[in-house]
Amino acid sequence: MTFSGPLVLASASPRRKEILTQLGFSRADFSFTTLAADIDESHISTETPQVFVSRLAVEKALAGLDLCRVEGTPVVLGSDTIVVLGDKILGKPVDEADALKILSQLSGEVHSVMTAVALTDGSKTVACLVETKVQFCRLTEQDILAYIATGEPMDKAGAYGIQALGGSFVERIDGSYSAVVGLPMVETRELLQEMNIL
């Protein structure tokens, strides 16, 4: 397979950038650029969480493609992660009070982390959805407030990061760890191979 063009990661997430870098280990010429693709992330009331997160990943990839059209025809990767408790989507906290509310809801419960990945070159789009179950241990309000004080929860879906301090609240997971971080490694690698990037 030949490398068909530059790869663009349509995400400002340092975690996704790190995982994508790791995925290219088998190719000396593997590289990509990053850009932030801003889209309307509003949930449509009739959408299931699965449809919602999958739509956002595709829209981010397409928005990224629009931003870099001038540089030829790259392959753009868009991804989105949501946390779902019961039938409720828990987004990024709007403030510290919201982070306290979200983490209190997750305490002692099992929730789903859904990460969708989409790659597009404008004519072909491939995508996947990975769902992982995460069991939180019981948290005291003191635990939660101390965690919020670190600032870590504020830019993360579900108000925690499994790869950092928030991992101390995770009792177990059933599924893909890297998907909870923000990019499922196995499935993303398969999509990159399908688009002739790897």
mmCIF file with all atom_site columns, C-alpha atoms in Angstrom:
data_model
loop_
_atom_site.group_PDB
_atom_site.id
_atom_site.type_symbol
_atom_site.label_atom_id
_atom_site.label_alt_id
_atom_site.label_comp_id
_atom_site.label_asym_id
_atom_site.label_entity_id
_atom_site.label_seq_id
_atom_site.pdbx_PDB_ins_code
_atom_site.Cartn_x
_atom_site.Cartn_y
_atom_site.Cartn_z
_atom_site.occupancy
_atom_site.B_iso_or_equiv
_atom_site.pdbx_formal_charge
_atom_site.auth_seq_id
_atom_site.auth_comp_id
_atom_site.auth_asym_id
_atom_site.auth_atom_id
_atom_site.pdbx_PDB_model_num
ATOM 1   C CA . MET A 1 1   ? 0.000   0.000  0.000  1.00 0.00 ? 1   MET A CA 1
ATOM 2   C CA . THR A 1 2   ? 1.214   3.486  -0.764 1.00 0.00 ? 2   THR A CA 1
ATOM 3   C CA . PHE A 1 3   ? 0.692   6.494  1.417  1.00 0.00 ? 3   PHE A CA 1
ATOM 4   C CA . SER A 1 4   ? -2.036  8.350  -0.449 1.00 0.00 ? 4   SER A CA 1
ATOM 5   C CA . GLY A 1 5   ? -1.636  11.792 1.088  1.00 0.00 ? 5   GLY A CA 1
ATOM 6   C CA . PRO A 1 6   ? -1.195  13.698 4.291  1.00 0.00 ? 6   PRO A CA 1
ATOM 7   C CA . LEU A 1 7   ? -3.151  12.642 7.335  1.00 0.00 ? 7   LEU A CA 1
ATOM 8   C CA . VAL A 1 8   ? -4.875  15.323 9.389  1.00 0.00 ? 8   VAL A CA 1
ATOM 9   C CA . LEU A 1 9   ? -6.160  14.875 12.928 1.00 0.00 ? 9   LEU A CA 1
ATOM 10  C CA . ALA A 1 10  ? -9.170  17.162 13.368 1.00 0.00 ? 10  ALA A CA 1
ATOM 11  C CA . SER A 1 11  ? -8.779  17.426 17.131 1.00 0.00 ? 11  SER A CA 1
ATOM 12  C CA . ALA A 1 12  ? -6.968  19.631 19.617 1.00 0.00 ? 12  ALA A CA 1
ATOM 13  C CA . SER A 1 13  ? -6.821  16.768 22.149 1.00 0.00 ? 13  SER A CA 1
ATOM 14  C CA . PRO A 1 14  ? -3.253  15.978 23.249 1.00 0.00 ? 14  PRO A CA 1
ATOM 15  C CA . ARG A 1 15  ? -4.454  12.478 24.199 1.00 0.00 ? 15  ARG A CA 1
ATOM 16  C CA . ARG A 1 16  ? -5.712  11.708 20.684 1.00 0.00 ? 16  ARG A CA 1
ATOM 17  C CA . LYS A 1 17  ? -2.508  13.122 19.200 1.00 0.00 ? 17  LYS A CA 1
ATOM 18  C CA . GLU A 1 18  ? -0.400  10.859 21.423 1.00 0.00 ? 18  GLU A CA 1
ATOM 19  C CA . ILE A 1 19  ? -2.405  7.724  20.554 1.00 0.00 ? 19  ILE A CA 1
ATOM 20  C CA . LEU A 1 20  ? -2.329  8.475  16.816 1.00 0.00 ? 20  LEU A CA 1
ATOM 21  C CA . THR A 1 21  ? 1.449   8.970  17.003 1.00 0.00 ? 21  THR A CA 1
ATOM 22  C CA . GLN A 1 22  ? 1.765   5.541  18.631 1.00 0.00 ? 22  GLN A CA 1
ATOM 23  C CA . LEU A 1 23  ? -0.316  3.936  15.875 1.00 0.00 ? 23  LEU A CA 1
ATOM 24  C CA . GLY A 1 24  ? 2.244   4.926  13.251 1.00 0.00 ? 24  GLY A CA 1
ATOM 25  C CA . PHE A 1 25  ? 5.106   3.012  14.870 1.00 0.00 ? 25  PHE A CA 1
ATOM 26  C CA . SER A 1 26  ? 5.391   0.527  11.997 1.00 0.00 ? 26  SER A CA 1
ATOM 27  C CA . ARG A 1 27  ? 6.017   3.194  9.340  1.00 0.00 ? 27  ARG A CA 1
ATOM 28  C CA . ALA A 1 28  ? 9.100   5.382  9.310  1.00 0.00 ? 28  ALA A CA 1
ATOM 29  C CA . ASP A 1 29  ? 7.306   7.915  7.076  1.00 0.00 ? 29  ASP A CA 1
ATOM 30  C CA . PHE A 1 30  ? 4.161   8.147  9.233  1.00 0.00 ? 30  PHE A CA 1
ATOM 31  C CA . SER A 1 31  ? 3.235   11.701 10.111 1.00 0.00 ? 31  SER A CA 1
ATOM 32  C CA . PHE A 1 32  ? 0.174   13.871 10.499 1.00 0.00 ? 32  PHE A CA 1
ATOM 33  C CA . THR A 1 33  ? -0.841  17.432 11.196 1.00 0.00 ? 33  THR A CA 1
ATOM 34  C CA . THR A 1 34  ? -3.469  18.581 13.665 1.00 0.00 ? 34  THR A CA 1
ATOM 35  C CA . LEU A 1 35  ? -6.118  21.232 13.523 1.00 0.00 ? 35  LEU A CA 1
ATOM 36  C CA . ALA A 1 36  ? -9.140  22.102 15.646 1.00 0.00 ? 36  ALA A CA 1
ATOM 37  C CA . ALA A 1 37  ? -12.418 21.606 13.810 1.00 0.00 ? 37  ALA A CA 1
ATOM 38  C CA . ASP A 1 38  ? -15.180 23.491 15.569 1.00 0.00 ? 38  ASP A CA 1
ATOM 39  C CA . ILE A 1 39  ? -18.669 22.135 14.977 1.00 0.00 ? 39  ILE A CA 1
ATOM 40  C CA . ASP A 1 40  ? -22.030 22.507 16.667 1.00 0.00 ? 40  ASP A CA 1
ATOM 41  C CA . GLU A 1 41  ? -22.033 19.682 19.211 1.00 0.00 ? 41  GLU A CA 1
ATOM 42  C CA . SER A 1 42  ? -25.686 20.067 20.182 1.00 0.00 ? 42  SER A CA 1
ATOM 43  C CA . HIS A 1 43  ? -27.584 16.853 20.764 1.00 0.00 ? 43  HIS A CA 1
ATOM 44  C CA . ILE A 1 44  ? -30.700 16.314 18.654 1.00 0.00 ? 44  ILE A CA 1
ATOM 45  C CA . SER A 1 45  ? -33.428 15.029 20.983 1.00 0.00 ? 45  SER A CA 1
ATOM 46  C CA . THR A 1 46  ? -34.387 12.100 18.742 1.00 0.00 ? 46  THR A CA 1
ATOM 47  C CA . GLU A 1 47  ? -30.789 10.794 18.478 1.00 0.00 ? 47  GLU A CA 1
ATOM 48  C CA . THR A 1 48  ? -29.559 7.819  20.468 1.00 0.00 ? 48  THR A CA 1
ATOM 49  C CA . PRO A 1 49  ? -26.168 8.397  22.127 1.00 0.00 ? 49  PRO A CA 1
ATOM 50  C CA . GLN A 1 50  ? -24.613 6.051  19.534 1.00 0.00 ? 50  GLN A CA 1
ATOM 51  C CA . VAL A 1 51  ? -26.029 8.010  16.586 1.00 0.00 ? 51  VAL A CA 1
ATOM 52  C CA . PHE A 1 52  ? -25.106 11.319 18.234 1.00 0.00 ? 52  PHE A CA 1
ATOM 53  C CA . VAL A 1 53  ? -21.436 10.519 18.875 1.00 0.00 ? 53  VAL A CA 1
ATOM 54  C CA . SER A 1 54  ? -21.044 8.891  15.452 1.00 0.00 ? 54  SER A CA 1
ATOM 55  C CA . ARG A 1 55  ? -22.508 11.975 13.741 1.00 0.00 ? 55  ARG A CA 1
ATOM 56  C CA . LEU A 1 56  ? -20.127 14.283 15.623 1.00 0.00 ? 56  LEU A CA 1
ATOM 57  C CA . ALA A 1 57  ? -17.072 12.238 14.590 1.00 0.00 ? 57  ALA A CA 1
ATOM 58  C CA . VAL A 1 58  ? -18.086 12.376 10.910 1.00 0.00 ? 58  VAL A CA 1
ATOM 59  C CA . GLU A 1 59  ? -18.911 16.106 11.123 1.00 0.00 ? 59  GLU A CA 1
ATOM 60  C CA . LYS A 1 60  ? -15.529 16.843 12.718 1.00 0.00 ? 60  LYS A CA 1
ATOM 61  C CA . ALA A 1 61  ? -13.739 14.916 9.964  1.00 0.00 ? 61  ALA A CA 1
ATOM 62  C CA . LEU A 1 62  ? -15.690 16.756 7.239  1.00 0.00 ? 62  LEU A CA 1
ATOM 63  C CA . ALA A 1 63  ? -15.155 20.140 8.938  1.00 0.00 ? 63  ALA A CA 1
ATOM 64  C CA . GLY A 1 64  ? -11.445 19.388 9.116  1.00 0.00 ? 64  GLY A CA 1
ATOM 65  C CA . LEU A 1 65  ? -11.437 18.489 5.426  1.00 0.00 ? 65  LEU A CA 1
ATOM 66  C CA . ASP A 1 66  ? -13.058 21.832 4.563  1.00 0.00 ? 66  ASP A CA 1
ATOM 67  C CA . LEU A 1 67  ? -10.340 23.666 6.512  1.00 0.00 ? 67  LEU A CA 1
ATOM 68  C CA . CYS A 1 68  ? -7.457  22.055 4.615  1.00 0.00 ? 68  CYS A CA 1
ATOM 69  C CA . ARG A 1 69  ? -8.833  21.719 1.080  1.00 0.00 ? 69  ARG A CA 1
ATOM 70  C CA . VAL A 1 70  ? -6.098  23.997 -0.255 1.00 0.00 ? 70  VAL A CA 1
ATOM 71  C CA . GLU A 1 71  ? -3.383  21.466 0.626  1.00 0.00 ? 71  GLU A CA 1
ATOM 72  C CA . GLY A 1 72  ? -4.555  18.791 -1.799 1.00 0.00 ? 72  GLY A CA 1
ATOM 73  C CA . THR A 1 73  ? -6.778  15.971 -0.650 1.00 0.00 ? 73  THR A CA 1
ATOM 74  C CA . PRO A 1 74  ? -5.740  14.739 2.746  1.00 0.00 ? 74  PRO A CA 1
ATOM 75  C CA . VAL A 1 75  ? -7.382  12.034 4.802  1.00 0.00 ? 75  VAL A CA 1
ATOM 76  C CA . VAL A 1 76  ? -8.921  13.624 7.879  1.00 0.00 ? 76  VAL A CA 1
ATOM 77  C CA . LEU A 1 77  ? -9.611  11.819 11.133 1.00 0.00 ? 77  LEU A CA 1
ATOM 78  C CA . GLY A 1 78  ? -12.418 13.072 13.364 1.00 0.00 ? 78  GLY A CA 1
ATOM 79  C CA . SER A 1 79  ? -13.308 11.574 16.727 1.00 0.00 ? 79  SER A CA 1
ATOM 80  C CA . ASP A 1 80  ? -15.690 12.242 19.573 1.00 0.00 ? 80  ASP A CA 1
ATOM 81  C CA . THR A 1 81  ? -16.162 10.715 23.013 1.00 0.00 ? 81  THR A CA 1
ATOM 82  C CA . ILE A 1 82  ? -19.235 10.838 25.222 1.00 0.00 ? 82  ILE A CA 1
ATOM 83  C CA . VAL A 1 83  ? -20.064 9.430  28.631 1.00 0.00 ? 83  VAL A CA 1
ATOM 84  C CA . VAL A 1 84  ? -23.515 7.899  29.085 1.00 0.00 ? 84  VAL A CA 1
ATOM 85  C CA . LEU A 1 85  ? -25.088 7.043  32.438 1.00 0.00 ? 85  LEU A CA 1
ATOM 86  C CA . GLY A 1 86  ? -28.383 5.209  32.009 1.00 0.00 ? 86  GLY A CA 1
ATOM 87  C CA . ASP A 1 87  ? -29.939 7.127  29.121 1.00 0.00 ? 87  ASP A CA 1
ATOM 88  C CA . LYS A 1 88  ? -28.304 10.459 29.989 1.00 0.00 ? 88  LYS A CA 1
ATOM 89  C CA . ILE A 1 89  ? -25.344 11.895 28.077 1.00 0.00 ? 89  ILE A CA 1
ATOM 90  C CA . LEU A 1 90  ? -22.829 13.514 30.420 1.00 0.00 ? 90  LEU A CA 1
ATOM 91  C CA . GLY A 1 91  ? -20.794 16.099 28.548 1.00 0.00 ? 91  GLY A CA 1
ATOM 92  C CA . LYS A 1 92  ? -17.900 18.274 29.642 1.00 0.00 ? 92  LYS A CA 1
ATOM 93  C CA . PRO A 1 93  ? -18.720 20.148 32.866 1.00 0.00 ? 93  PRO A CA 1
ATOM 94  C CA . VAL A 1 94  ? -19.711 23.788 32.382 1.00 0.00 ? 94  VAL A CA 1
ATOM 95  C CA . ASP A 1 95  ? -18.295 24.769 35.780 1.00 0.00 ? 95  ASP A CA 1
ATOM 96  C CA . GLU A 1 96  ? -17.057 23.278 39.039 1.00 0.00 ? 96  GLU A CA 1
ATOM 97  C CA . ALA A 1 97  ? -20.584 22.822 40.413 1.00 0.00 ? 97  ALA A CA 1
ATOM 98  C CA . ASP A 1 98  ? -21.495 20.851 37.305 1.00 0.00 ? 98  ASP A CA 1
ATOM 99  C CA . ALA A 1 99  ? -18.330 18.726 37.659 1.00 0.00 ? 99  ALA A CA 1
ATOM 100 C CA . LEU A 1 100 ? -19.367 17.930 41.252 1.00 0.00 ? 100 LEU A CA 1
ATOM 101 C CA . LYS A 1 101 ? -22.827 16.915 40.058 1.00 0.00 ? 101 LYS A CA 1
ATOM 102 C CA . ILE A 1 102 ? -21.488 14.690 37.252 1.00 0.00 ? 102 ILE A CA 1
ATOM 103 C CA . LEU A 1 103 ? -18.886 12.928 39.412 1.00 0.00 ? 103 LEU A CA 1
ATOM 104 C CA . SER A 1 104 ? -21.450 12.416 42.202 1.00 0.00 ? 104 SER A CA 1
ATOM 105 C CA . GLN A 1 105 ? -23.726 10.696 39.658 1.00 0.00 ? 105 GLN A CA 1
ATOM 106 C CA . LEU A 1 106 ? -20.883 8.438  38.438 1.00 0.00 ? 106 LEU A CA 1
ATOM 107 C CA . SER A 1 107 ? -19.845 7.460  41.987 1.00 0.00 ? 107 SER A CA 1
ATOM 108 C CA . GLY A 1 108 ? -20.324 3.722  42.549 1.00 0.00 ? 108 GLY A CA 1
ATOM 109 C CA . GLU A 1 109 ? -22.042 3.269  39.177 1.00 0.00 ? 109 GLU A CA 1
ATOM 110 C CA . VAL A 1 110 ? -21.299 1.628  35.836 1.00 0.00 ? 110 VAL A CA 1
ATOM 111 C CA . HIS A 1 111 ? -21.384 4.005  32.867 1.00 0.00 ? 111 HIS A CA 1
ATOM 112 C CA . SER A 1 112 ? -20.664 3.698  29.152 1.00 0.00 ? 112 SER A CA 1
ATOM 113 C CA . VAL A 1 113 ? -17.945 5.572  27.321 1.00 0.00 ? 113 VAL A CA 1
ATOM 114 C CA . MET A 1 114 ? -18.657 5.778  23.597 1.00 0.00 ? 114 MET A CA 1
ATOM 115 C CA . THR A 1 115 ? -15.948 6.882  21.202 1.00 0.00 ? 115 THR A CA 1
ATOM 116 C CA . ALA A 1 116 ? -16.634 7.248  17.504 1.00 0.00 ? 116 ALA A CA 1
ATOM 117 C CA . VAL A 1 117 ? -13.906 7.602  14.884 1.00 0.00 ? 117 VAL A CA 1
ATOM 118 C CA . ALA A 1 118 ? -14.363 8.718  11.276 1.00 0.00 ? 118 ALA A CA 1
ATOM 119 C CA . LEU A 1 119 ? -11.867 9.076  8.428  1.00 0.00 ? 119 LEU A CA 1
ATOM 120 C CA . THR A 1 120 ? -12.701 10.845 5.188  1.00 0.00 ? 120 THR A CA 1
ATOM 121 C CA . ASP A 1 121 ? -10.993 12.056 2.036  1.00 0.00 ? 121 ASP A CA 1
ATOM 122 C CA . GLY A 1 122 ? -14.159 13.663 0.718  1.00 0.00 ? 122 GLY A CA 1
ATOM 123 C CA . SER A 1 123 ? -15.169 10.814 -1.558 1.00 0.00 ? 123 SER A CA 1
ATOM 124 C CA . LYS A 1 124 ? -14.887 7.926  0.887  1.00 0.00 ? 124 LYS A CA 1
ATOM 125 C CA . THR A 1 125 ? -15.769 7.965  4.593  1.00 0.00 ? 125 THR A CA 1
ATOM 126 C CA . VAL A 1 126 ? -15.192 5.081  7.001  1.00 0.00 ? 126 VAL A CA 1
ATOM 127 C CA . ALA A 1 127 ? -16.246 5.091  10.635 1.00 0.00 ? 127 ALA A CA 1
ATOM 128 C CA . CYS A 1 128 ? -16.606 2.963  13.731 1.00 0.00 ? 128 CYS A CA 1
ATOM 129 C CA . LEU A 1 129 ? -18.075 3.195  17.206 1.00 0.00 ? 129 LEU A CA 1
ATOM 130 C CA . VAL A 1 130 ? -16.515 1.614  20.289 1.00 0.00 ? 130 VAL A CA 1
ATOM 131 C CA . GLU A 1 131 ? -18.390 1.314  23.575 1.00 0.00 ? 131 GLU A CA 1
ATOM 132 C CA . THR A 1 132 ? -16.646 0.540  26.869 1.00 0.00 ? 132 THR A CA 1
ATOM 133 C CA . LYS A 1 133 ? -18.277 -0.062 30.252 1.00 0.00 ? 133 LYS A CA 1
ATOM 134 C CA . VAL A 1 134 ? -16.581 1.676  33.179 1.00 0.00 ? 134 VAL A CA 1
ATOM 135 C CA . GLN A 1 135 ? -17.211 0.902  36.857 1.00 0.00 ? 135 GLN A CA 1
ATOM 136 C CA . PHE A 1 136 ? -16.517 3.759  39.277 1.00 0.00 ? 136 PHE A CA 1
ATOM 137 C CA . CYS A 1 137 ? -15.751 3.134  42.933 1.00 0.00 ? 137 CYS A CA 1
ATOM 138 C CA . ARG A 1 138 ? -17.687 5.038  45.589 1.00 0.00 ? 138 ARG A CA 1
ATOM 139 C CA . LEU A 1 139 ? -16.455 8.609  45.951 1.00 0.00 ? 139 LEU A CA 1
ATOM 140 C CA . THR A 1 140 ? -16.794 10.908 48.927 1.00 0.00 ? 140 THR A CA 1
ATOM 141 C CA . GLU A 1 141 ? -17.557 14.572 48.359 1.00 0.00 ? 141 GLU A CA 1
ATOM 142 C CA . GLN A 1 142 ? -14.053 15.272 49.665 1.00 0.00 ? 142 GLN A CA 1
ATOM 143 C CA . ASP A 1 143 ? -12.577 12.998 46.945 1.00 0.00 ? 143 ASP A CA 1
ATOM 144 C CA . ILE A 1 144 ? -14.562 14.806 44.276 1.00 0.00 ? 144 ILE A CA 1
ATOM 145 C CA . LEU A 1 145 ? -13.754 18.328 45.492 1.00 0.00 ? 145 LEU A CA 1
ATOM 146 C CA . ALA A 1 146 ? -10.041 17.498 45.735 1.00 0.00 ? 146 ALA A CA 1
ATOM 147 C CA . TYR A 1 147 ? -10.133 16.167 42.165 1.00 0.00 ? 147 TYR A CA 1
ATOM 148 C CA . ILE A 1 148 ? -11.993 19.229 40.855 1.00 0.00 ? 148 ILE A CA 1
ATOM 149 C CA . ALA A 1 149 ? -9.380  21.447 42.548 1.00 0.00 ? 149 ALA A CA 1
ATOM 150 C CA . THR A 1 150 ? -6.712  19.916 40.266 1.00 0.00 ? 150 THR A CA 1
ATOM 151 C CA . GLY A 1 151 ? -8.559  21.289 37.223 1.00 0.00 ? 151 GLY A CA 1
ATOM 152 C CA . GLU A 1 152 ? -8.354  17.948 35.420 1.00 0.00 ? 152 GLU A CA 1
ATOM 153 C CA . PRO A 1 153 ? -12.123 17.287 35.073 1.00 0.00 ? 153 PRO A CA 1
ATOM 154 C CA . MET A 1 154 ? -12.970 20.580 33.410 1.00 0.00 ? 154 MET A CA 1
ATOM 155 C CA . ASP A 1 155 ? -12.267 19.759 29.737 1.00 0.00 ? 155 ASP A CA 1
ATOM 156 C CA . LYS A 1 156 ? -13.295 16.110 29.757 1.00 0.00 ? 156 LYS A CA 1
ATOM 157 C CA . ALA A 1 157 ? -16.528 14.307 28.933 1.00 0.00 ? 157 ALA A CA 1
ATOM 158 C CA . GLY A 1 158 ? -17.914 12.839 32.139 1.00 0.00 ? 158 GLY A CA 1
ATOM 159 C CA . ALA A 1 159 ? -15.598 15.144 34.121 1.00 0.00 ? 159 ALA A CA 1
ATOM 160 C CA . TYR A 1 160 ? -12.694 12.703 34.441 1.00 0.00 ? 160 TYR A CA 1
ATOM 161 C CA . GLY A 1 161 ? -9.593  11.475 32.633 1.00 0.00 ? 161 GLY A CA 1
ATOM 162 C CA . ILE A 1 162 ? -8.886  7.749  32.995 1.00 0.00 ? 162 ILE A CA 1
ATOM 163 C CA . GLN A 1 163 ? -5.260  8.180  31.881 1.00 0.00 ? 163 GLN A CA 1
ATOM 164 C CA . ALA A 1 164 ? -4.415  10.577 34.722 1.00 0.00 ? 164 ALA A CA 1
ATOM 165 C CA . LEU A 1 165 ? -5.677  11.280 38.258 1.00 0.00 ? 165 LEU A CA 1
ATOM 166 C CA . GLY A 1 166 ? -9.231  10.220 37.390 1.00 0.00 ? 166 GLY A CA 1
ATOM 167 C CA . GLY A 1 167 ? -7.992  6.684  36.813 1.00 0.00 ? 167 GLY A CA 1
ATOM 168 C CA . SER A 1 168 ? -7.859  6.256  40.599 1.00 0.00 ? 168 SER A CA 1
ATOM 169 C CA . PHE A 1 169 ? -11.684 6.241  40.614 1.00 0.00 ? 169 PHE A CA 1
ATOM 170 C CA . VAL A 1 170 ? -11.991 3.470  38.008 1.00 0.00 ? 170 VAL A CA 1
ATOM 171 C CA . GLU A 1 171 ? -12.559 0.058  39.596 1.00 0.00 ? 171 GLU A CA 1
ATOM 172 C CA . ARG A 1 172 ? -12.649 -1.847 36.299 1.00 0.00 ? 172 ARG A CA 1
ATOM 173 C CA . ILE A 1 173 ? -13.432 -1.520 32.617 1.00 0.00 ? 173 ILE A CA 1
ATOM 174 C CA . ASP A 1 174 ? -14.998 -3.878 30.121 1.00 0.00 ? 174 ASP A CA 1
ATOM 175 C CA . GLY A 1 175 ? -13.777 -2.951 26.651 1.00 0.00 ? 175 GLY A CA 1
ATOM 176 C CA . SER A 1 176 ? -11.144 -0.688 25.117 1.00 0.00 ? 176 SER A CA 1
ATOM 177 C CA . TYR A 1 177 ? -8.996  1.387  27.490 1.00 0.00 ? 177 TYR A CA 1
ATOM 178 C CA . SER A 1 178 ? -7.671  3.582  24.661 1.00 0.00 ? 178 SER A CA 1
ATOM 179 C CA . ALA A 1 179 ? -11.249 4.336  23.569 1.00 0.00 ? 179 ALA A CA 1
ATOM 180 C CA . VAL A 1 180 ? -11.941 5.744  27.048 1.00 0.00 ? 180 VAL A CA 1
ATOM 181 C CA . VAL A 1 181 ? -8.820  7.902  26.695 1.00 0.00 ? 181 VAL A CA 1
ATOM 182 C CA . GLY A 1 182 ? -10.180 9.207  23.383 1.00 0.00 ? 182 GLY A CA 1
ATOM 183 C CA . LEU A 1 183 ? -9.114  7.028  20.445 1.00 0.00 ? 183 LEU A CA 1
ATOM 184 C CA . PRO A 1 184 ? -9.580  3.234  20.217 1.00 0.00 ? 184 PRO A CA 1
ATOM 185 C CA . MET A 1 185 ? -6.226  1.935  18.978 1.00 0.00 ? 185 MET A CA 1
ATOM 186 C CA . VAL A 1 186 ? -7.207  -1.329 17.275 1.00 0.00 ? 186 VAL A CA 1
ATOM 187 C CA . GLU A 1 187 ? -10.255 0.057  15.491 1.00 0.00 ? 187 GLU A CA 1
ATOM 188 C CA . THR A 1 188 ? -8.516  3.284  14.444 1.00 0.00 ? 188 THR A CA 1
ATOM 189 C CA . ARG A 1 189 ? -5.601  1.270  13.045 1.00 0.00 ? 189 ARG A CA 1
ATOM 190 C CA . GLU A 1 190 ? -8.066  -0.794 10.990 1.00 0.00 ? 190 GLU A CA 1
ATOM 191 C CA . LEU A 1 191 ? -9.671  2.381  9.592  1.00 0.00 ? 191 LEU A CA 1
ATOM 192 C CA . LEU A 1 192 ? -6.222  3.816  8.733  1.00 0.00 ? 192 LEU A CA 1
ATOM 193 C CA . GLN A 1 193 ? -5.420  0.590  6.881  1.00 0.00 ? 193 GLN A CA 1
ATOM 194 C CA . GLU A 1 194 ? -8.751  0.770  5.037  1.00 0.00 ? 194 GLU A CA 1
ATOM 195 C CA . MET A 1 195 ? -7.871  4.294  3.869  1.00 0.00 ? 195 MET A CA 1
ATOM 196 C CA . ASN A 1 196 ? -4.336  3.161  2.835  1.00 0.00 ? 196 ASN A CA 1
ATOM 197 C CA . ILE A 1 197 ? -2.605  5.319  5.445  1.00 0.00 ? 197 ILE A CA 1
ATOM 198 C CA . LEU A 1 198 ? -1.009  2.364  7.251  1.00 0.00 ? 198 LEU A CA 1
#
